[in-house]
Short mmCIF file of C-alpha atoms in Angstrom, two decimals:
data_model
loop_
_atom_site.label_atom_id
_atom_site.label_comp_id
_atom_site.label_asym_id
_atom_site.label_seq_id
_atom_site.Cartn_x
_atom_site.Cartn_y
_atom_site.Cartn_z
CA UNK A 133 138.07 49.60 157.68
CA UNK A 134 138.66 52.66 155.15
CA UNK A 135 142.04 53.32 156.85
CA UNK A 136 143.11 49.40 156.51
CA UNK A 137 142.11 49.62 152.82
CA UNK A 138 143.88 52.78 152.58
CA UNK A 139 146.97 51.95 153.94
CA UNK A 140 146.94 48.33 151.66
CA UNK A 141 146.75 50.39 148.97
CA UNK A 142 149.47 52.80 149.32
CA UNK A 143 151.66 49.97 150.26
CA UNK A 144 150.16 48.10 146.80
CA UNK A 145 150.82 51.22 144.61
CA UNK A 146 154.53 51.83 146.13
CA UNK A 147 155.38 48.34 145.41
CA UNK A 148 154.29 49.06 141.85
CA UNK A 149 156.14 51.69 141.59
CA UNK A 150 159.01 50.30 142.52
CA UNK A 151 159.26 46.87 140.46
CA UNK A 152 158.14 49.37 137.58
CA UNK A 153 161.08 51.54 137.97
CA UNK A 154 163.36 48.62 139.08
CA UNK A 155 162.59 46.11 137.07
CA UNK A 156 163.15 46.67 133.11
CA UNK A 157 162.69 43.63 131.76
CA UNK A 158 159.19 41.65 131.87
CA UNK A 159 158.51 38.73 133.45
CA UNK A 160 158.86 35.68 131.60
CA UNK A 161 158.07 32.78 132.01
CA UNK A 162 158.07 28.86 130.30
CA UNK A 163 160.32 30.43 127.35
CA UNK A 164 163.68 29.39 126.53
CA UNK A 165 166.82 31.75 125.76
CA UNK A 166 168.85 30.57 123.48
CA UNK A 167 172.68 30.67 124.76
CA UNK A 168 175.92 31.19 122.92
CA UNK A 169 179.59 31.28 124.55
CA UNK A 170 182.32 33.21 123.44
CA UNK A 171 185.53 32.14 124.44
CA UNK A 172 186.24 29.07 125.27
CA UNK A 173 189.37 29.19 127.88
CA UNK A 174 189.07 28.30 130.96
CA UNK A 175 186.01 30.30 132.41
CA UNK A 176 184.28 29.37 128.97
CA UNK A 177 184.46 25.85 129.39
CA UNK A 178 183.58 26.07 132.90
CA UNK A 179 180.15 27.99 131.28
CA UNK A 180 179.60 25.09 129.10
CA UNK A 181 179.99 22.63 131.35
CA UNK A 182 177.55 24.05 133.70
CA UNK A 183 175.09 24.94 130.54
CA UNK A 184 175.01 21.35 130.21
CA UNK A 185 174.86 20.02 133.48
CA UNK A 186 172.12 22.53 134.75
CA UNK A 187 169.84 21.14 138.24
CA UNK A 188 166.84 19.82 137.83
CA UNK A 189 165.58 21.40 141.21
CA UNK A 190 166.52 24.61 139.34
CA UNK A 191 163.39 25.63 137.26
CA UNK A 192 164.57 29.07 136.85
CA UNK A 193 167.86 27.77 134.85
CA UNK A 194 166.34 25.66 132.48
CA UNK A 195 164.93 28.67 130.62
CA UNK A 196 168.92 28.44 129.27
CA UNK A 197 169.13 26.66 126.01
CA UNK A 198 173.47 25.69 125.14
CA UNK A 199 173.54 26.41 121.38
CA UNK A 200 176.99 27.02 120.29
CA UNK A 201 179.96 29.01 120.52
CA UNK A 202 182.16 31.07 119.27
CA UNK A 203 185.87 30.66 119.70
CA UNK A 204 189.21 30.98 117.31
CA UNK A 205 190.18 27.50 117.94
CA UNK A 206 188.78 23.95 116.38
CA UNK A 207 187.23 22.56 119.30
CA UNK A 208 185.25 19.23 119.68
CA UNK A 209 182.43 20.46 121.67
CA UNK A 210 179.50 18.52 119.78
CA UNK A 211 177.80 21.96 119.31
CA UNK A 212 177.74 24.52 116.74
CA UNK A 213 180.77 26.10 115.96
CA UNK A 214 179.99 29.85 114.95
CA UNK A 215 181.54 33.61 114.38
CA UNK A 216 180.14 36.13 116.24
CA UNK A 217 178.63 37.87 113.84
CA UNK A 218 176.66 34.44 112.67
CA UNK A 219 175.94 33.92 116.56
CA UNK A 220 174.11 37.74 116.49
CA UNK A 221 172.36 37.41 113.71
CA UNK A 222 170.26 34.27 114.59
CA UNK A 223 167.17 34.72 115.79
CA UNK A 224 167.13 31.57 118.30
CA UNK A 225 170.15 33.11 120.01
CA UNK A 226 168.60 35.46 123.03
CA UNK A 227 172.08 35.52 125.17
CA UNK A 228 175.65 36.24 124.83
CA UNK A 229 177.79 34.84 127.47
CA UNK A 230 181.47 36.41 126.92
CA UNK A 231 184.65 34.91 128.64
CA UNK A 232 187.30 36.41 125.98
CA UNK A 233 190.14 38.45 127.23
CA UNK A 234 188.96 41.48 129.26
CA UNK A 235 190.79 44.14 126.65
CA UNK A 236 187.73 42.32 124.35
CA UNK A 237 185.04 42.93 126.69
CA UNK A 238 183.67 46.73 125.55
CA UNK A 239 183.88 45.64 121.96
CA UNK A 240 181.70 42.65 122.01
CA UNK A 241 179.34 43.88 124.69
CA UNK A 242 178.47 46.66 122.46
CA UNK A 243 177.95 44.54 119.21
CA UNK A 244 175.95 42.16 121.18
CA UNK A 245 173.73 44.63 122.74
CA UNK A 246 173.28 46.30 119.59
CA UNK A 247 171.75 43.61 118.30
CA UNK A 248 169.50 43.17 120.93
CA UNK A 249 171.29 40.27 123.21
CA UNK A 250 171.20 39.78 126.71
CA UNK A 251 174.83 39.84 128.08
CA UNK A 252 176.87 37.82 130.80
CA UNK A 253 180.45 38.92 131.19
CA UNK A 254 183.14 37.87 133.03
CA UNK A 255 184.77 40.45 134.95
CA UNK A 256 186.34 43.08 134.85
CA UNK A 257 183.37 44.19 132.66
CA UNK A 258 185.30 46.97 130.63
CA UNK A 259 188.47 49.01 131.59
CA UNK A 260 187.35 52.10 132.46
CA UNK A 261 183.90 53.83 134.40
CA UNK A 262 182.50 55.91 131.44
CA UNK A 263 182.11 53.23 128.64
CA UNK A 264 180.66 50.74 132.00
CA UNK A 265 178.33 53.88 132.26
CA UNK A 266 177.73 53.73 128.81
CA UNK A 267 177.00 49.77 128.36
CA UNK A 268 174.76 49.67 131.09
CA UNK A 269 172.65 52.63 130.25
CA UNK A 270 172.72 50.98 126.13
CA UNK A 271 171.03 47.95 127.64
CA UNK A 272 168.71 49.61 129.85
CA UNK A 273 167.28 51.69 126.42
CA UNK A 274 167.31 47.98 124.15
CA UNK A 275 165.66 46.65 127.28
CA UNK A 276 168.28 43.43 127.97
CA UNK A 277 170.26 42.44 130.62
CA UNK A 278 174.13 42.74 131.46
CA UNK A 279 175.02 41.21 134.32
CA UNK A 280 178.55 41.25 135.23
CA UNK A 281 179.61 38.00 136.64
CA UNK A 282 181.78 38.60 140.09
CA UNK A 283 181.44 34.97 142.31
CA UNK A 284 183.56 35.96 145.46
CA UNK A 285 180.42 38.30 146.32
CA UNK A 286 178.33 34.81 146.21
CA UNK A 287 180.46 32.98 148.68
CA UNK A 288 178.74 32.26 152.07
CA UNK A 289 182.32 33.15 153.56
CA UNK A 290 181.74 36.74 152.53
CA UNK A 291 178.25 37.22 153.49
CA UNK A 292 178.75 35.89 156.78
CA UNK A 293 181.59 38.53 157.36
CA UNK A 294 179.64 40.88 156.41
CA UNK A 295 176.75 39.82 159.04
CA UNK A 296 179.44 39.83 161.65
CA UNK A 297 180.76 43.18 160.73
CA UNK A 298 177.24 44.64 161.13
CA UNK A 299 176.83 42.96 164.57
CA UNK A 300 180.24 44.40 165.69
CA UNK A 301 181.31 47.34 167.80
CA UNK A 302 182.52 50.25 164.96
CA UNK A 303 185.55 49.28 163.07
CA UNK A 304 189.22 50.58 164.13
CA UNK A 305 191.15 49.59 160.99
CA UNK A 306 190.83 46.97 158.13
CA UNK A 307 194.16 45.53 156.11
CA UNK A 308 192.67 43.50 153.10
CA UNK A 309 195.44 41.52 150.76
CA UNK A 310 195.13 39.71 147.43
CA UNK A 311 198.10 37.53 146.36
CA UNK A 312 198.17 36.22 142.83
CA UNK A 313 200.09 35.28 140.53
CA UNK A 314 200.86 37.87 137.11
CA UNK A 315 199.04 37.19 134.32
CA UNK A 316 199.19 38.69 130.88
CA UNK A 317 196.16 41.15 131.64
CA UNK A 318 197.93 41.78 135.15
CA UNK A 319 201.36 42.14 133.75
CA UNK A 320 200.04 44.83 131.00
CA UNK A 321 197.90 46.91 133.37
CA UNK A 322 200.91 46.75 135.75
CA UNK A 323 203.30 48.41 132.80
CA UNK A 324 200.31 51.03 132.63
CA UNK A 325 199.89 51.23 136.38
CA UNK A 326 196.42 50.43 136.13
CA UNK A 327 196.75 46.74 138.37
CA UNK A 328 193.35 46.68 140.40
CA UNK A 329 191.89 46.81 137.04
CA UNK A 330 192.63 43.25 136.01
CA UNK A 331 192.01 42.32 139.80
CA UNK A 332 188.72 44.38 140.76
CA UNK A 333 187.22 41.62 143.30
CA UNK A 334 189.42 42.60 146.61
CA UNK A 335 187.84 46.19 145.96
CA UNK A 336 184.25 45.32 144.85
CA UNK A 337 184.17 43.17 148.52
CA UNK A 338 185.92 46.19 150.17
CA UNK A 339 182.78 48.77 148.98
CA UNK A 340 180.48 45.53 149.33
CA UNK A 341 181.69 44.87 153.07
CA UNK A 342 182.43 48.50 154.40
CA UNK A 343 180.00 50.89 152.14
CA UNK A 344 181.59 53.66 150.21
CA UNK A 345 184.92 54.42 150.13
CA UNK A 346 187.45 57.07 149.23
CA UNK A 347 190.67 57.39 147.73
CA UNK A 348 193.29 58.94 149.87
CA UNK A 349 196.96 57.11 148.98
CA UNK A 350 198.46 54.93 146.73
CA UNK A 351 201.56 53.31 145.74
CA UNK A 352 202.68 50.61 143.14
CA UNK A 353 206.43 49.40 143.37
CA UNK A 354 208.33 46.44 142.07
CA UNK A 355 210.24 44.22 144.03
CA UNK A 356 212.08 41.23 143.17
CA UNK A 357 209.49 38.83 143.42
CA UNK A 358 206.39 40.71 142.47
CA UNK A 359 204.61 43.93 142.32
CA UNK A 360 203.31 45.37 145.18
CA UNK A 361 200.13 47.81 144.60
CA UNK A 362 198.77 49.22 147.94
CA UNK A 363 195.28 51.24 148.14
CA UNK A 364 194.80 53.87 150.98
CA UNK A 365 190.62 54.25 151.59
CA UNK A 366 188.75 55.68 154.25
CA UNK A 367 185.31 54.71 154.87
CA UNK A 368 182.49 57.07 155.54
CA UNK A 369 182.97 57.04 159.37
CA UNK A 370 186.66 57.98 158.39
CA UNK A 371 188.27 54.52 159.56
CA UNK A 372 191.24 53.02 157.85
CA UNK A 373 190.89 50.66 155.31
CA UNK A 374 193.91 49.54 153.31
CA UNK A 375 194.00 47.23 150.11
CA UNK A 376 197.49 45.43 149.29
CA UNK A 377 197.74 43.82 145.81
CA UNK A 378 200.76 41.46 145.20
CA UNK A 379 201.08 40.46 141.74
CA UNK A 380 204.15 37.40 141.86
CA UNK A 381 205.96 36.40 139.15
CA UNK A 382 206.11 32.80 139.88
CA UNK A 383 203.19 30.47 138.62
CA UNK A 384 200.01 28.80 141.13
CA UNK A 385 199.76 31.72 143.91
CA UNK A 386 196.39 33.01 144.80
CA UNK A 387 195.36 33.54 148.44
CA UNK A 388 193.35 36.50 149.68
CA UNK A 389 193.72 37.67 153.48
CA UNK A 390 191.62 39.70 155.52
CA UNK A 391 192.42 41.76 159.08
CA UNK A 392 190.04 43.87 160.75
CA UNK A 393 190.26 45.29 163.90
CA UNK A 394 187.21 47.12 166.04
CA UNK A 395 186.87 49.55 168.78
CA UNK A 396 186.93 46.29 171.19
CA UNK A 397 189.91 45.46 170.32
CA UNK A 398 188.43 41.97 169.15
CA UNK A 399 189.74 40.38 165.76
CA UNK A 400 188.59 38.61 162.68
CA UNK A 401 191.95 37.84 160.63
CA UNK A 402 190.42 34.93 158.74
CA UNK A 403 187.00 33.58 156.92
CA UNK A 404 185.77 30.08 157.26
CA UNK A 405 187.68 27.78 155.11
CA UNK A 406 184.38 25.17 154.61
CA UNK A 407 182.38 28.04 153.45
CA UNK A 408 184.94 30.03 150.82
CA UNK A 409 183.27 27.89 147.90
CA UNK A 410 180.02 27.55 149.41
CA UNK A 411 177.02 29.63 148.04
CA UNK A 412 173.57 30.15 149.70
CA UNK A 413 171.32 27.68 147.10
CA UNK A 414 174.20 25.29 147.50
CA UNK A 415 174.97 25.19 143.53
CA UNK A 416 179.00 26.26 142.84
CA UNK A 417 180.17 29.23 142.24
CA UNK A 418 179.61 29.61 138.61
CA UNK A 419 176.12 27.99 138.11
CA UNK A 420 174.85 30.34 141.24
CA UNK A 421 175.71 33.46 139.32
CA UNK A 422 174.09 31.68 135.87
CA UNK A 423 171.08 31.05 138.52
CA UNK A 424 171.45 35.44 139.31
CA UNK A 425 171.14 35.93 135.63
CA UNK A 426 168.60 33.81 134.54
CA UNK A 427 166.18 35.22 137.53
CA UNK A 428 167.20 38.86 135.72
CA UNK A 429 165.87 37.17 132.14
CA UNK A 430 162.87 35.45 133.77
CA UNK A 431 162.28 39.15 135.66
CA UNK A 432 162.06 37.64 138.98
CA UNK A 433 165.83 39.37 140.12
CA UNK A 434 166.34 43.35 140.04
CA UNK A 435 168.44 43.86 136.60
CA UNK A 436 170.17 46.49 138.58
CA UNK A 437 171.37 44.67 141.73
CA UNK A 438 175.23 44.90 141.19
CA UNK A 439 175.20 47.88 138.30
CA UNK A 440 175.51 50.27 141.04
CA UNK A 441 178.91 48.07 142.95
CA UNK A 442 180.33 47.85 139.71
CA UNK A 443 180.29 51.16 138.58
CA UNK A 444 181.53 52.43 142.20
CA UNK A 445 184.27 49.68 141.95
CA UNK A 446 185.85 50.81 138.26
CA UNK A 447 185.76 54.65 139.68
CA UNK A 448 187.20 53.86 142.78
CA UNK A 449 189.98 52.10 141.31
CA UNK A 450 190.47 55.14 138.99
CA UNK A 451 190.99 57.34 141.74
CA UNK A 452 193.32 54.91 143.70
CA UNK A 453 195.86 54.65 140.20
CA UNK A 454 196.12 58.46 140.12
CA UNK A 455 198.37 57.82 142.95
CA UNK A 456 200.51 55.54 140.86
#
């Protein structure tokens, strides 16, 4: 009986431990956060939308409270129209959601965690590795959340390739392709040869599907069409893993492709069409990662549980542009 006891309360004291070092933010619970949106393009209204629409069979959203926003347009929104500094200065405002243009990120994030906000941010989170460093170790010490919104990790077509892949024979090579159209935030980084920056997601699902990466090769040309940006990686088993971006010119393309090959010689070369916009609570997209942030502000969800990707995404695309 003294070993059983013993052994129950190692394992009690470990788990302790571990939520203590883990888990920065207290459990909360019954308490509302009051929300404000800044930006209101097109991911902002989506965030509204689902603010106001959130599932009753949710109980871990509702602690969200829509307030206003904060945008440099009239808008009729029926809600309070406010600047950001009004928006961080009232005390029933607890969260910051930002969907502004992703040169705006660093600024706001800063002034929002300064004054003590929690923070949801569309990606990219901030241009570069050391002021991500920097923002997530600022709201670790004010004790809030940033959460860096990325929804192609949420889709059930993803996590189901990434079961397969683990129940495979060892990989031989891996061609991953993103085709979308140039936007403004593309077409600048482009001009800077910095282009995975604006489109991070085809390398955060690389590191999330095949572990750590390195750089080995890059190239970005232009061609008549669009710009081509290709990243050479090698995994830690030193298999091939190549990352084509194609940034078009013309309007309405988006379309991701994936091609691995293993040892077998057996193929995947496509994910499941039905379950691309499917998510494993069955919500969208969107309102699934507003689910993943609310469980970090209720303390039930590890604050940490992307940090780590993100930070290993912005430096690995650092590494792949000093090719460019």
């Amino acid at each position: 009986m003294y070993f059983e006891a013993s052994i129950v309360s190692k394992i009690f004291a470990e788990t302790c431990k571990y939520l203590l070092f883990r888990i920065s933010i207290p459990a909360r619970t019954m308490e509302s956060f009051g929300v404000v949106v800044v930006g209101i393009g097109m991911a902002g209204q989506v965030r509204i939308r689902d603010l106001r629409n959130l599932p009753a069979d949710k109980p871990n959203l509702q602690c969200l409270k829509l307030i206003g926003y904060v945008s440099r347009r009239e808008l009729d929104l029926d809600l309070l129209s406010l600047t950001l500094p009004e928006a961080l200065n009232r005390s029933d405002v607890h969260v910051i959601i930002i969907c502004t243009e992703a040169e705006a990120h660093e600024e706001t994030i800063r002034k929002s965690l300064e004054a003590g906000k929690h923070v949801l941010v569309e990606y990219p989170i901030v241009m570069n590795v050391t002021a991500a460093k920097e923002l997530y170790q600022m709201a670790s010490s004010k004790g809030v959340v940033l959460h860096e919104e990325n929804i192609g990790l949420l889709s059930l077509a993803l996590l189901e390739l990434k079961k397969d892949i683990e129940n495979k024979p060892p990989l031989q090579e891996v061609q991953l392709a993103h085709h979308v159209s140039l936007g403004r935030l593309s077409e600048n980084m482009t001009k800077e040869k910095t282009p995975f920056i604006a489109h991070q997601s085809i390398i955060k699902a690389a590191i999330f599907l095949f572990g750590n990466l390195t750089s080995v090769g890059g190239q970005l040309t232009e061609k008549d069409d669009c710009f081509e940006a290709i990243a050479d990686l090698r995994t830690s088993e030193d298999k091939k893993v190549q990352v084509k971006l194609f940034l078009f010119k013309e309007k309405g393309i988006w379309k991701k492709e994936y091609f691995l090959k293993f040892k077998d010689g057996s193929v995947i070369d496509k994910l499941p069409p039905e379950l691309v916009r499917k998510t494993r609570s069955g919500l969208g997209m969107f309102m699934e990662d507003l689910l993943h942030f609310s469980e970090k502000l209720l303390g039930v969800r590890d604050v940490h549980d992307t940090e780590e990707l993100t930070i290993k995404t912005i430096d690995l695309i650092e590494k792949i542009h000093s090719y460019f």
